[in-house]
XYZ file of C-alpha atoms in Angstrom:
86
model
C 39.411 -120.098 -19.994
C 39.998 -117.437 -22.659
C 42.638 -114.858 -21.976
C 41.777 -111.197 -21.982
C 43.035 -109.564 -25.141
C 45.964 -107.213 -24.774
C 44.700 -105.124 -27.665
C 41.369 -103.414 -28.282
C 39.141 -105.192 -30.773
C 39.007 -102.154 -33.077
C 42.803 -102.080 -33.302
C 42.903 -105.862 -33.788
C 40.470 -105.594 -36.711
C 42.401 -102.669 -38.234
C 45.721 -104.518 -38.075
C 44.161 -107.728 -39.364
C 42.554 -105.927 -42.314
C 45.877 -104.335 -43.229
C 47.612 -107.708 -43.068
C 44.925 -109.580 -45.035
C 44.878 -106.885 -47.739
C 48.658 -107.121 -48.111
C 49.408 -103.597 -46.887
C 51.670 -104.874 -44.094
C 53.569 -108.099 -43.435
C 52.683 -110.596 -40.736
C 55.783 -109.561 -38.811
C 54.841 -105.868 -39.010
C 51.311 -106.666 -37.853
C 52.699 -108.690 -34.952
C 55.041 -105.845 -33.993
C 52.199 -103.313 -33.991
C 49.916 -105.559 -31.953
C 52.748 -106.720 -29.659
C 51.823 -110.363 -30.233
C 53.466 -113.381 -31.873
C 53.238 -113.718 -35.663
C 51.270 -116.938 -35.117
C 48.557 -114.859 -33.448
C 48.298 -112.689 -36.541
C 47.903 -115.788 -38.713
C 45.136 -117.016 -36.390
C 43.368 -113.629 -36.449
C 43.559 -113.586 -40.254
C 42.049 -117.066 -40.491
C 39.204 -116.081 -38.172
C 38.697 -112.787 -40.020
C 38.460 -114.564 -43.362
C 35.970 -117.108 -42.019
C 33.821 -114.984 -39.719
C 34.566 -111.367 -40.507
C 35.331 -108.661 -37.961
C 32.811 -110.040 -35.460
C 34.882 -113.204 -35.176
C 37.674 -111.163 -33.578
C 35.412 -109.755 -30.869
C 35.804 -111.262 -27.400
C 33.193 -113.791 -26.358
C 31.720 -114.328 -22.924
C 31.605 -118.114 -23.229
C 32.966 -120.998 -25.235
C 31.306 -121.945 -28.482
C 29.083 -125.006 -28.403
C 28.947 -127.411 -31.337
C 26.472 -130.262 -31.865
C 27.637 -133.874 -31.729
C 26.610 -134.269 -35.357
C 28.806 -131.350 -36.466
C 31.752 -132.647 -34.437
C 31.438 -136.120 -35.953
C 31.193 -134.693 -39.470
C 34.321 -132.578 -38.905
C 36.331 -135.539 -37.577
C 35.280 -137.799 -40.446
C 36.103 -135.146 -43.044
C 39.500 -134.537 -41.448
C 40.305 -138.267 -41.304
C 39.287 -138.684 -44.949
C 41.820 -136.007 -45.875
C 39.120 -133.629 -47.104
C 40.568 -130.622 -45.296
C 43.184 -129.441 -42.865
C 42.882 -128.958 -39.133
C 42.450 -125.172 -39.307
C 39.836 -125.413 -42.042
C 37.572 -127.581 -39.941
């Protein structure tokens, strides 16, 4: 079950944009958001892949087709990409 965010989505997007653009460090972003630096790295990855909407809270878990899951596993096992890229 997803945890409720401790920070408003608008503030999360603002901090993430500043970090991704290089205006602030990951540690500074983490300090401002009162989260672990690993969370900032995760937000940045999501922001780069999905944009600001990816940081918005969701009501339910994402559902992926069996075909997509199989393709992702095979690509990962073949060394085509890393775990976070999939």
